[in-house]
C-alpha cells in the first residue's frame, strides 16, 4: 500500500497520536481474536505466532518511534506508520539468508493491517470455498493461511515468502502441500489449469504433461504411505533389530517447538539454541525471562534431558552484544560464541543463574558452544560453580550435580578431546561448524556450498575419533549438527558407535525409522567400508546404496538432503 507523505499542523499532534493509539488497540484486539481462533483449531504453538504479532505491535520502542514521528516531525499517523515500519522492513530484508529475514513478511502484514485500521477499511473478506481447489496467491499472511479450509484447499502456492516464514510454518501444521516463495507465476496460470504443488521439492508445475502427471500420482501414493509409517514411529522407541536402544532427541530454537518434539516422541531436547531468546528482542532478556523459559522446557519434558546451550551469538547469528563499529573481516573466526560470553561475564552469569535455577525442575543440563581451549572450558565451568555458590548462599534450590557438557565443533578440540573429556560430563558433536572449520568452507557462503560436505573423509575421521574417545572415557556423546537429521548418515553413525542423535523435530520419526530397520552389526560393516573410501562422492554413493538396501521404499532425494 503506497502512503503519500502527509503532515499535520503542530496543534493536532495530540489528536493524531490518539487516532493512532486507537487504531493500534483495535488491531491488537483483532489479532487476539485470530490468536484464540487459531489456538482452538491448530493448538497453542501456532497461536504463539499471533501473540508474537500482538507483542510486536505493542512494543515500547516501536510506540516511542511512532510518537516521535507525530510529535516531533509532524507526520500524519499513516505516514508515521509507513516510515517506522518501512525502516524495520528494510532492516529485516537485508538479513538475507538469516532465519530472521523471514520476519519481514510478518512486519509487512502488521503494517498493512494497521494502515487499514487507520483508514477505517474493513478487513478483506475471505472467499467462500466449497469445492476442492488450489490457492495460488502473491502472498498469504499467517492468519489467511490459518483460515484456509483444509476440507477444500488441497494446497497453496505464494509468490513471495520463504521456507522459514510463519506462513510456511502454519502450512506445516495444516499438513497441506505448499510452496511459499515460488517466485513469479501468477501471470502464467489461469483458472481451471491443472497445477502440481510439490511441497517436498518446492516446485510448482503448471499444466504438466501426461508423463509428469503419472509420476506425481505414484509419488503421491508413496508419500502417503511414508507418512502413515512415520506417524506410527511417533510412539515407538528407536531400537535396532538386534536390540540396541538409540536415543533420538530434538533440536529447538524456540521454546514452543518442545510441543512438536513431544508429539514426535523425542527422548529429550539435545540442543536448545538459546541465542534466539536474545535475537527476538532488542534488549537483553533478564534472568527471570531466561528462567521462565528454561523451567517451562524442563517441566514439559518431565524428567527427560533438556540440554540448554549457552548463547552462541556472533558470526551468522547477528553481532548482538558487539559494538557495531568493530566490523569483523572474518566473523566465523572472530568474537563469537563462548568467546563472546567470556567477554561479557555479567550477561553470561545472568543466563547461567537461570539455567542453574531451572535445574530444580527437571533433567536440565548446560552445554558450552565452540569450546576450543581448555582455558575457555575451565573459565566457563568456574562461572557455573560460582553461580551455584551464590544461589546456595541465598537458599535457592538447584541440582548440585547439574551435568556440564561442551560442543565439539573445532578440529583443535578433537585433537585434544581426551583432555576435555576428563573435565566434562558429556559432549555433543556440532558438525555444522566442525565441517566448516575442517574444510575451510564458510557454511553460509553459497559460492562454496559444494565443498561443504558431511561425507568428507576428513570430517568422518574427526567424528569417529571423538566418539571413540568418549567411549574410552565412559562419557555420553551425541551429534547435534544437521548431519544427524540426514538419514543417509544414520547407519554410518550407529556403526561408528553413536547412540544419541539430536535432530530438528521434523526429522525425529524418520531417523527412528531407520534405526528400527537395521542391526548394529550391519551398521558397523557399513562404517568399516565407508571409512576405507577416500572421497566424499564415493562415500555418498556407497551410503545411498546401503540405505536403499534396508529401506528400498525410501525416496532418497526427499530424505537425504
Ligand atoms: C553445529 O555447529 O553443528 C551446531 C549444532 O551449532 P549451530 O548450528 O547452532 O552453530
Ligand atoms: Mg555450532
XYZ file of C-alpha atoms and ligand atoms in Angstrom:
572
model
C 0.000 0.000 0.000
C 1.558 3.337 -1.025
C 1.233 6.055 1.637
C 1.937 9.576 0.420
C 3.959 11.946 2.587
C 1.486 13.921 4.683
C 1.966 16.296 7.574
C -0.232 17.722 10.317
C -0.033 21.103 11.993
C 1.680 21.167 15.394
C -1.581 21.643 17.341
C -3.136 18.440 16.033
C -0.363 16.199 17.376
C -2.365 15.030 20.423
C -5.386 14.178 18.307
C -3.270 12.390 15.700
C -1.456 10.340 18.337
C -4.770 9.390 19.905
C -6.087 8.298 16.493
C -3.048 6.066 16.069
C -3.251 4.536 19.565
C -6.924 3.725 18.969
C -6.056 2.002 15.685
C -3.317 0.034 17.482
C -5.751 -1.000 20.193
C -8.385 -2.219 17.786
C -5.816 -4.087 15.678
C -4.457 -5.658 18.839
C -7.964 -6.924 19.678
C -8.382 -8.265 16.157
C -5.072 -10.161 16.380
C -6.067 -11.553 19.796
C -9.254 -12.928 18.197
C -7.159 -14.547 15.434
C -4.889 -15.991 18.091
C -7.750 -17.559 20.048
C -9.324 -18.974 16.894
C -6.023 -20.478 15.752
C -5.409 -21.880 19.251
C -8.790 -23.664 19.028
C -8.125 -25.014 15.550
C -4.380 -25.717 15.453
C -3.135 -25.587 19.032
C -1.001 -23.230 21.122
C 2.180 -23.499 19.045
C 0.567 -21.773 16.088
C -1.381 -19.347 18.242
C 2.005 -18.144 19.532
C 2.701 -16.662 16.090
C -0.233 -14.281 16.537
C 0.670 -13.498 20.122
C 4.119 -12.506 18.812
C 2.391 -10.193 16.283
C 0.468 -8.575 19.102
C 3.613 -8.079 21.156
C 5.428 -6.655 18.155
C 2.585 -4.167 17.704
C 2.712 -3.101 21.345
C 6.492 -2.966 21.599
C 7.510 0.126 23.581
C 10.346 1.084 21.200
C 8.025 0.932 18.238
C 5.444 3.106 20.006
C 8.119 5.578 21.007
C 9.342 5.912 17.434
C 5.815 6.387 16.116
C 5.075 9.041 18.721
C 8.283 10.909 17.858
C 7.337 10.961 14.167
C 3.993 12.535 15.015
C 5.041 14.963 17.767
C 8.488 15.995 16.568
C 8.259 15.641 12.798
C 4.539 16.416 12.400
C 3.915 13.293 10.315
C 0.333 12.132 9.868
C -0.400 8.829 11.652
C -0.435 6.953 8.319
C 2.862 8.456 7.216
C 4.426 7.707 10.637
C 3.359 4.050 10.321
C 4.707 3.810 6.770
C 8.030 5.384 7.810
C 8.724 3.462 11.009
C 7.551 0.076 9.720
C 9.420 0.783 6.494
C 12.647 1.134 8.477
C 12.057 -2.189 10.284
C 11.200 -3.850 6.984
C 14.420 -2.677 5.398
C 16.418 -3.948 8.365
C 14.891 -7.439 8.242
C 15.082 -7.677 4.461
C 18.822 -7.054 4.437
C 19.395 -10.044 6.753
C 19.374 -12.267 3.686
C 19.856 -15.957 4.379
C 19.158 -15.431 8.083
C 16.105 -17.027 9.665
C 15.039 -13.610 10.929
C 14.821 -12.227 7.384
C 11.561 -14.152 7.093
C 10.072 -11.933 9.789
C 9.869 -9.128 7.196
C 6.611 -10.700 5.982
C 5.118 -10.558 9.479
C 6.055 -6.896 9.779
C 4.546 -6.102 6.377
C 1.375 -7.905 7.453
C 1.069 -5.855 10.665
C 1.837 -2.612 8.832
C -0.825 -3.316 6.232
C -3.430 -4.148 8.842
C -2.606 -1.085 10.929
C -2.986 1.196 7.920
C -6.302 -0.471 7.170
C -7.492 0.318 10.710
C -6.319 3.919 10.410
C -8.138 4.355 7.133
C -11.254 2.717 8.576
C -11.285 -0.022 5.930
C -12.984 -3.349 6.576
C -10.802 -6.457 6.508
C -10.766 -8.146 3.128
C -13.478 -10.792 3.256
C -12.285 -14.291 2.712
C -13.649 -16.014 -0.369
C -16.074 -18.835 0.360
C -14.596 -22.050 -0.990
C -16.878 -25.054 -1.295
C -15.142 -27.331 -3.772
C -11.587 -28.727 -3.966
C -9.121 -26.064 -5.158
C -5.510 -24.995 -5.121
C -4.913 -21.475 -3.812
C -2.310 -19.514 -5.799
C -1.552 -16.065 -4.419
C 1.077 -13.374 -4.486
C 1.219 -13.602 -0.704
C -0.761 -15.118 2.137
C -0.424 -13.799 5.648
C -0.140 -16.302 8.502
C -3.737 -15.520 9.500
C -5.057 -16.006 5.968
C -3.186 -19.308 5.816
C -4.559 -20.448 9.158
C -8.069 -19.702 7.919
C -7.793 -21.867 4.798
C -10.472 -24.520 4.902
C -8.492 -27.749 4.604
C -11.595 -29.678 3.571
C -11.374 -27.926 0.208
C -7.929 -26.348 -0.104
C -5.717 -29.123 -1.480
C -2.576 -26.997 -1.404
C -1.323 -23.476 -1.917
C 1.462 -21.513 -3.537
C 2.643 -17.987 -2.835
C 4.990 -15.948 -4.967
C 6.801 -14.392 -2.005
C 7.944 -15.627 1.414
C 10.376 -18.361 2.349
C 10.557 -21.776 3.978
C 11.159 -20.288 7.442
C 8.257 -17.842 7.217
C 5.313 -18.129 9.535
C 3.098 -18.809 6.538
C 5.184 -21.908 5.804
C 5.122 -22.919 9.464
C 1.326 -22.685 9.577
C 1.134 -24.707 6.312
C 3.156 -27.426 8.005
C 0.603 -27.537 10.848
C -2.293 -27.765 8.420
C -0.438 -30.634 6.740
C -1.294 -29.484 3.235
C 1.207 -29.280 0.351
C 2.553 -25.757 -0.022
C 5.294 -23.845 -1.784
C 5.955 -20.494 -0.126
C 8.032 -18.065 -2.199
C 7.781 -19.782 -5.594
C 8.655 -16.576 -7.464
C 6.565 -15.043 -10.269
C 3.945 -17.456 -11.514
C 0.518 -15.792 -11.366
C 0.881 -14.324 -14.846
C 1.431 -17.814 -16.281
C -1.537 -19.598 -14.787
C -5.278 -19.368 -15.468
C -8.320 -20.529 -13.505
C -9.038 -24.169 -14.287
C -5.400 -25.013 -15.139
C -4.007 -28.256 -13.796
C -1.169 -27.463 -11.343
C 1.091 -29.754 -9.310
C 2.313 -28.426 -5.955
C 5.397 -30.368 -4.907
C 5.925 -29.112 -1.349
C 8.813 -31.519 -0.765
C 11.000 -30.103 -3.512
C 9.491 -26.606 -3.542
C 8.321 -26.988 -7.159
C 5.187 -25.797 -8.915
C 4.389 -27.397 -12.260
C 1.782 -25.651 -14.376
C -0.111 -27.725 -16.996
C 2.030 -30.883 -16.563
C 2.296 -33.404 -19.422
C 0.863 -36.916 -19.061
C 4.151 -38.483 -18.019
C 4.807 -35.931 -15.256
C 1.260 -36.333 -14.005
C 1.631 -40.101 -13.774
C 4.992 -39.758 -11.998
C 3.431 -37.453 -9.419
C 0.429 -39.752 -8.934
C 2.817 -42.539 -7.943
C 4.886 -40.112 -5.883
C 1.734 -39.014 -4.022
C 0.853 -42.600 -3.149
C 4.374 -43.267 -1.904
C 4.298 -40.098 0.151
C 1.002 -41.005 1.864
C 2.386 -44.443 2.629
C 5.545 -42.935 4.143
C 3.537 -40.516 6.286
C 1.493 -43.378 7.696
C 4.716 -45.193 8.626
C 6.205 -42.099 10.214
C 3.099 -41.456 12.320
C 3.477 -44.974 13.694
C 7.066 -44.199 14.716
C 5.951 -41.324 16.926
C 5.027 -43.545 19.833
C 7.832 -46.064 19.363
C 11.298 -46.080 20.869
C 14.207 -46.413 18.457
C 15.648 -49.895 18.983
C 17.778 -51.607 16.341
C 16.720 -55.013 15.080
C 19.377 -56.601 17.296
C 18.105 -54.804 20.385
C 20.313 -51.714 20.868
C 18.472 -48.648 22.109
C 19.195 -45.474 20.132
C 18.137 -42.156 21.657
C 16.667 -39.556 19.341
C 16.426 -36.106 20.896
C 15.177 -32.803 19.464
C 16.996 -29.609 18.469
C 14.970 -26.473 19.111
C 15.387 -22.751 18.558
C 12.095 -21.603 20.082
C 10.520 -22.882 23.309
C 7.197 -23.705 21.616
C 8.969 -26.334 19.488
C 9.083 -28.523 22.565
C 5.464 -29.475 21.776
C 6.484 -30.731 18.346
C 9.291 -32.762 19.967
C 6.802 -34.286 22.407
C 4.403 -35.161 19.581
C 7.219 -36.918 17.746
C 8.176 -38.897 20.859
C 11.618 -37.288 21.352
C 13.817 -38.785 24.062
C 14.673 -35.288 25.251
C 15.932 -31.945 23.998
C 19.511 -32.456 22.869
C 20.124 -28.849 21.879
C 18.230 -25.706 22.796
C 19.835 -22.847 20.869
C 19.209 -20.094 23.410
C 20.579 -17.283 21.233
C 17.114 -16.964 19.690
C 15.890 -15.653 23.062
C 18.289 -12.742 22.629
C 17.526 -12.238 18.964
C 13.783 -11.878 19.394
C 14.108 -8.645 21.392
C 16.424 -5.694 21.199
C 17.109 -5.602 24.910
C 18.839 -8.403 26.739
C 16.376 -10.849 28.341
C 16.672 -10.613 32.134
C 17.380 -13.592 34.402
C 13.685 -14.088 35.099
C 12.793 -14.302 31.402
C 15.514 -16.921 30.868
C 14.396 -18.815 33.945
C 10.706 -18.923 32.938
C 11.590 -20.381 29.535
C 14.090 -22.953 30.856
C 11.771 -24.039 33.639
C 8.891 -24.472 31.207
C 11.042 -26.697 28.981
C 12.224 -28.767 31.945
C 8.677 -29.224 33.203
C 7.252 -30.083 29.796
C 9.942 -32.686 29.145
C 9.025 -34.234 32.513
C 12.259 -35.923 33.533
C 13.722 -36.315 30.046
C 17.009 -34.453 29.459
C 16.969 -30.832 28.329
C 20.366 -29.638 27.120
C 20.489 -25.854 27.287
C 23.313 -24.452 25.214
C 24.577 -21.103 26.428
C 24.285 -18.318 23.884
C 26.108 -18.837 20.602
C 25.928 -15.281 19.281
C 28.124 -13.575 16.710
C 29.064 -14.658 13.157
C 25.876 -15.648 11.295
C 23.653 -15.115 14.330
C 23.903 -11.315 14.360
C 26.530 -9.317 16.161
C 24.427 -8.896 19.328
C 26.458 -7.530 22.249
C 29.020 -6.274 19.805
C 29.971 -2.758 19.089
C 28.769 -2.179 15.532
C 31.843 -0.041 14.826
C 34.112 -3.061 15.231
C 33.351 -4.721 11.881
C 34.873 -8.162 11.719
C 36.528 -9.254 8.485
C 36.138 -12.894 9.373
C 33.267 -13.262 11.829
C 33.312 -17.081 11.891
C 36.892 -16.867 13.131
C 36.148 -13.946 15.356
C 34.442 -12.933 18.543
C 31.580 -15.414 18.605
C 30.003 -17.936 20.892
C 31.819 -18.826 24.149
C 34.458 -16.187 23.357
C 31.761 -13.544 23.431
C 30.243 -14.991 26.626
C 33.574 -14.806 28.427
C 33.969 -11.176 27.319
C 30.558 -10.289 28.753
C 30.623 -12.048 32.084
C 27.622 -10.232 33.667
C 25.419 -11.196 30.687
C 26.756 -14.761 30.760
C 26.196 -15.035 34.517
C 22.559 -13.963 34.173
C 21.974 -16.808 31.764
C 23.895 -19.319 33.882
C 21.944 -18.369 37.011
C 18.682 -19.037 35.190
C 19.918 -22.414 33.887
C 21.137 -23.488 37.324
C 17.831 -22.408 38.918
C 15.845 -24.313 36.280
C 17.792 -27.477 37.151
C 15.484 -27.868 40.166
C 12.567 -28.566 37.815
C 13.792 -31.405 35.609
C 16.811 -33.038 33.997
C 18.439 -29.780 32.884
C 21.994 -29.859 31.518
C 24.201 -26.981 30.474
C 26.399 -27.032 27.364
C 29.009 -24.558 26.096
C 29.394 -23.903 22.368
C 32.589 -23.608 20.327
C 34.998 -24.589 23.092
C 38.468 -24.511 21.547
C 40.838 -24.427 24.518
C 40.861 -25.959 27.973
C 41.170 -22.478 29.443
C 37.818 -21.471 27.955
C 36.176 -24.579 29.340
C 37.655 -24.047 32.778
C 36.625 -20.386 32.887
C 33.071 -21.244 31.866
C 32.856 -24.052 34.420
C 34.239 -21.785 37.123
C 31.426 -19.341 36.432
C 28.841 -22.116 36.800
C 30.299 -23.112 40.168
C 30.480 -19.512 41.247
C 26.819 -19.020 40.359
C 25.966 -22.184 42.321
C 27.729 -20.842 45.428
C 25.821 -17.604 45.140
C 22.464 -19.319 44.786
C 23.226 -21.740 47.627
C 24.065 -18.817 49.920
C 20.646 -17.380 49.186
C 18.925 -20.703 49.792
C 17.819 -21.143 46.163
C 17.082 -24.740 45.116
C 19.060 -26.287 42.239
C 20.729 -29.543 41.197
C 24.276 -29.638 42.584
C 25.069 -32.421 40.088
C 23.932 -30.360 37.100
C 25.689 -32.083 34.172
C 28.106 -29.764 32.348
C 28.916 -30.502 28.717
C 30.507 -28.918 25.700
C 30.156 -28.934 21.968
C 32.877 -30.389 19.807
C 32.905 -28.259 16.681
C 36.505 -27.222 16.135
C 39.211 -29.616 14.830
C 41.604 -28.421 17.574
C 39.124 -29.633 20.176
C 39.044 -33.082 18.581
C 42.852 -33.215 18.705
C 42.707 -32.556 22.451
C 39.470 -34.414 23.125
C 40.895 -36.788 25.801
C 41.804 -33.800 27.967
C 38.413 -32.178 27.522
C 36.616 -35.414 28.347
C 38.277 -35.523 31.748
C 36.597 -32.237 32.640
C 33.037 -32.572 31.284
C 30.040 -34.833 31.889
C 29.055 -35.147 28.210
C 29.891 -33.887 24.746
C 27.885 -33.146 21.618
C 29.411 -33.010 18.142
C 28.379 -29.889 16.234
C 29.020 -30.910 12.664
C 27.641 -27.697 11.160
C 30.676 -25.862 12.464
C 33.050 -28.825 12.507
C 32.627 -29.225 8.739
C 33.272 -25.550 8.014
C 36.332 -25.355 10.250
C 37.764 -28.635 8.948
C 37.267 -27.927 5.270
C 37.846 -24.148 5.443
C 34.406 -23.525 3.926
C 32.117 -20.765 5.210
C 28.838 -22.568 5.926
C 26.788 -19.551 4.881
C 28.578 -18.808 1.600
C 26.595 -20.082 -1.407
C 29.640 -19.871 -3.674
C 31.445 -22.655 -1.876
C 28.448 -24.720 -0.859
C 29.525 -27.702 -2.983
C 32.683 -28.010 -0.860
C 30.667 -28.145 2.355
C 30.133 -31.865 2.712
C 29.492 -34.016 5.774
C 30.649 -37.081 3.815
C 34.179 -35.754 3.544
C 36.543 -38.445 4.888
C 38.442 -35.895 6.973
C 35.216 -34.876 8.736
C 34.236 -38.502 9.275
C 37.610 -39.292 10.830
C 37.197 -36.422 13.295
C 33.723 -37.654 14.221
C 34.899 -41.207 14.588
C 37.815 -40.360 16.866
C 35.582 -38.133 19.023
C 33.063 -40.958 19.513
C 35.813 -43.459 20.298
C 37.443 -41.100 22.813
C 34.086 -40.576 24.551
C 33.571 -44.337 24.805
C 37.068 -44.771 26.256
C 36.336 -42.074 28.826
C 32.879 -43.530 29.574
C 31.171 -40.194 28.774
C 27.966 -39.802 26.730
C 28.370 -38.368 23.244
C 25.669 -37.091 20.901
C 25.697 -35.462 17.480
C 23.519 -32.388 17.085
C 24.599 -30.906 13.729
C 22.268 -31.121 10.721
C 24.129 -34.236 9.638
C 22.314 -36.319 12.252
C 18.952 -35.374 10.695
C 20.037 -36.718 7.321
C 19.149 -40.426 7.270
C 21.885 -41.021 4.722
C 24.264 -40.980 7.709
C 22.207 -42.869 10.297
C 23.735 -46.299 9.619
C 27.242 -44.897 9.373
C 26.911 -43.026 12.673
C 25.464 -46.037 14.509
C 28.335 -48.075 13.063
C 30.819 -45.523 14.396
C 29.326 -46.027 17.858
C 26.866 -43.134 18.132
C 23.802 -43.861 20.281
C 22.436 -40.329 20.778
C 21.151 -38.313 17.820
C 19.834 -34.788 18.241
C 17.774 -33.618 15.279
C 15.163 -30.999 14.351
C 11.645 -32.172 15.327
C 10.546 -32.924 11.752
C 13.351 -35.492 11.369
C 12.772 -37.447 14.598
C 10.408 -40.070 13.147
C 12.475 -40.600 10.013
C 15.681 -41.193 11.999
C 13.855 -43.550 14.394
C 12.509 -45.462 11.434
C 15.980 -46.103 10.026
C 17.280 -47.123 13.482
C 14.487 -49.695 13.780
C 15.274 -51.135 10.332
C 18.954 -52.009 10.858
C 21.222 -54.081 13.085
C 24.300 -52.694 14.807
C 26.430 -55.390 13.157
C 25.200 -54.294 9.733
C 25.954 -50.631 10.577
C 29.436 -51.492 11.789
C 30.156 -53.145 8.470
C 28.826 -50.065 6.637
C 31.060 -47.819 8.754
C 34.102 -50.024 8.181
C 33.656 -49.915 4.430
C 32.769 -46.202 4.272
C 35.835 -45.256 6.292
C 38.048 -47.046 3.774
C 36.857 -44.794 0.934
C 38.815 -41.710 0.036
C 36.355 -39.160 -1.325
C 33.090 -37.579 -0.222
C 31.458 -38.562 -3.524
C 32.299 -42.259 -3.222
C 31.183 -42.312 0.425
C 27.929 -40.624 -0.518
C 27.251 -43.084 -3.292
C 28.082 -46.043 -1.085
C 25.822 -44.840 1.760
C 22.940 -44.307 -0.668
C 23.277 -47.865 -1.882
C 23.343 -49.264 1.657
C 20.322 -47.260 2.753
C 18.416 -48.358 -0.328
C 19.104 -51.973 0.619
C 17.466 -51.635 4.052
C 14.641 -49.271 3.074
C 14.028 -49.669 -0.653
C 10.804 -47.679 -0.470
C 12.594 -44.574 0.847
C 12.766 -41.631 -1.556
C 16.410 -40.686 -1.144
C 16.004 -37.331 -2.888
C 13.378 -36.419 -0.323
C 15.060 -37.725 2.819
C 18.760 -37.232 2.169
C 19.184 -33.529 1.583
C 26.716 -27.114 14.946
O 27.616 -26.308 14.712
O 26.642 -28.251 14.433
C 25.615 -26.746 15.858
C 24.701 -27.617 16.225
O 25.564 -25.458 16.271
P 24.983 -24.241 15.385
O 24.433 -24.823 14.110
O 23.962 -23.585 16.223
O 26.216 -23.420 15.189
Mg 27.858 -24.583 16.002
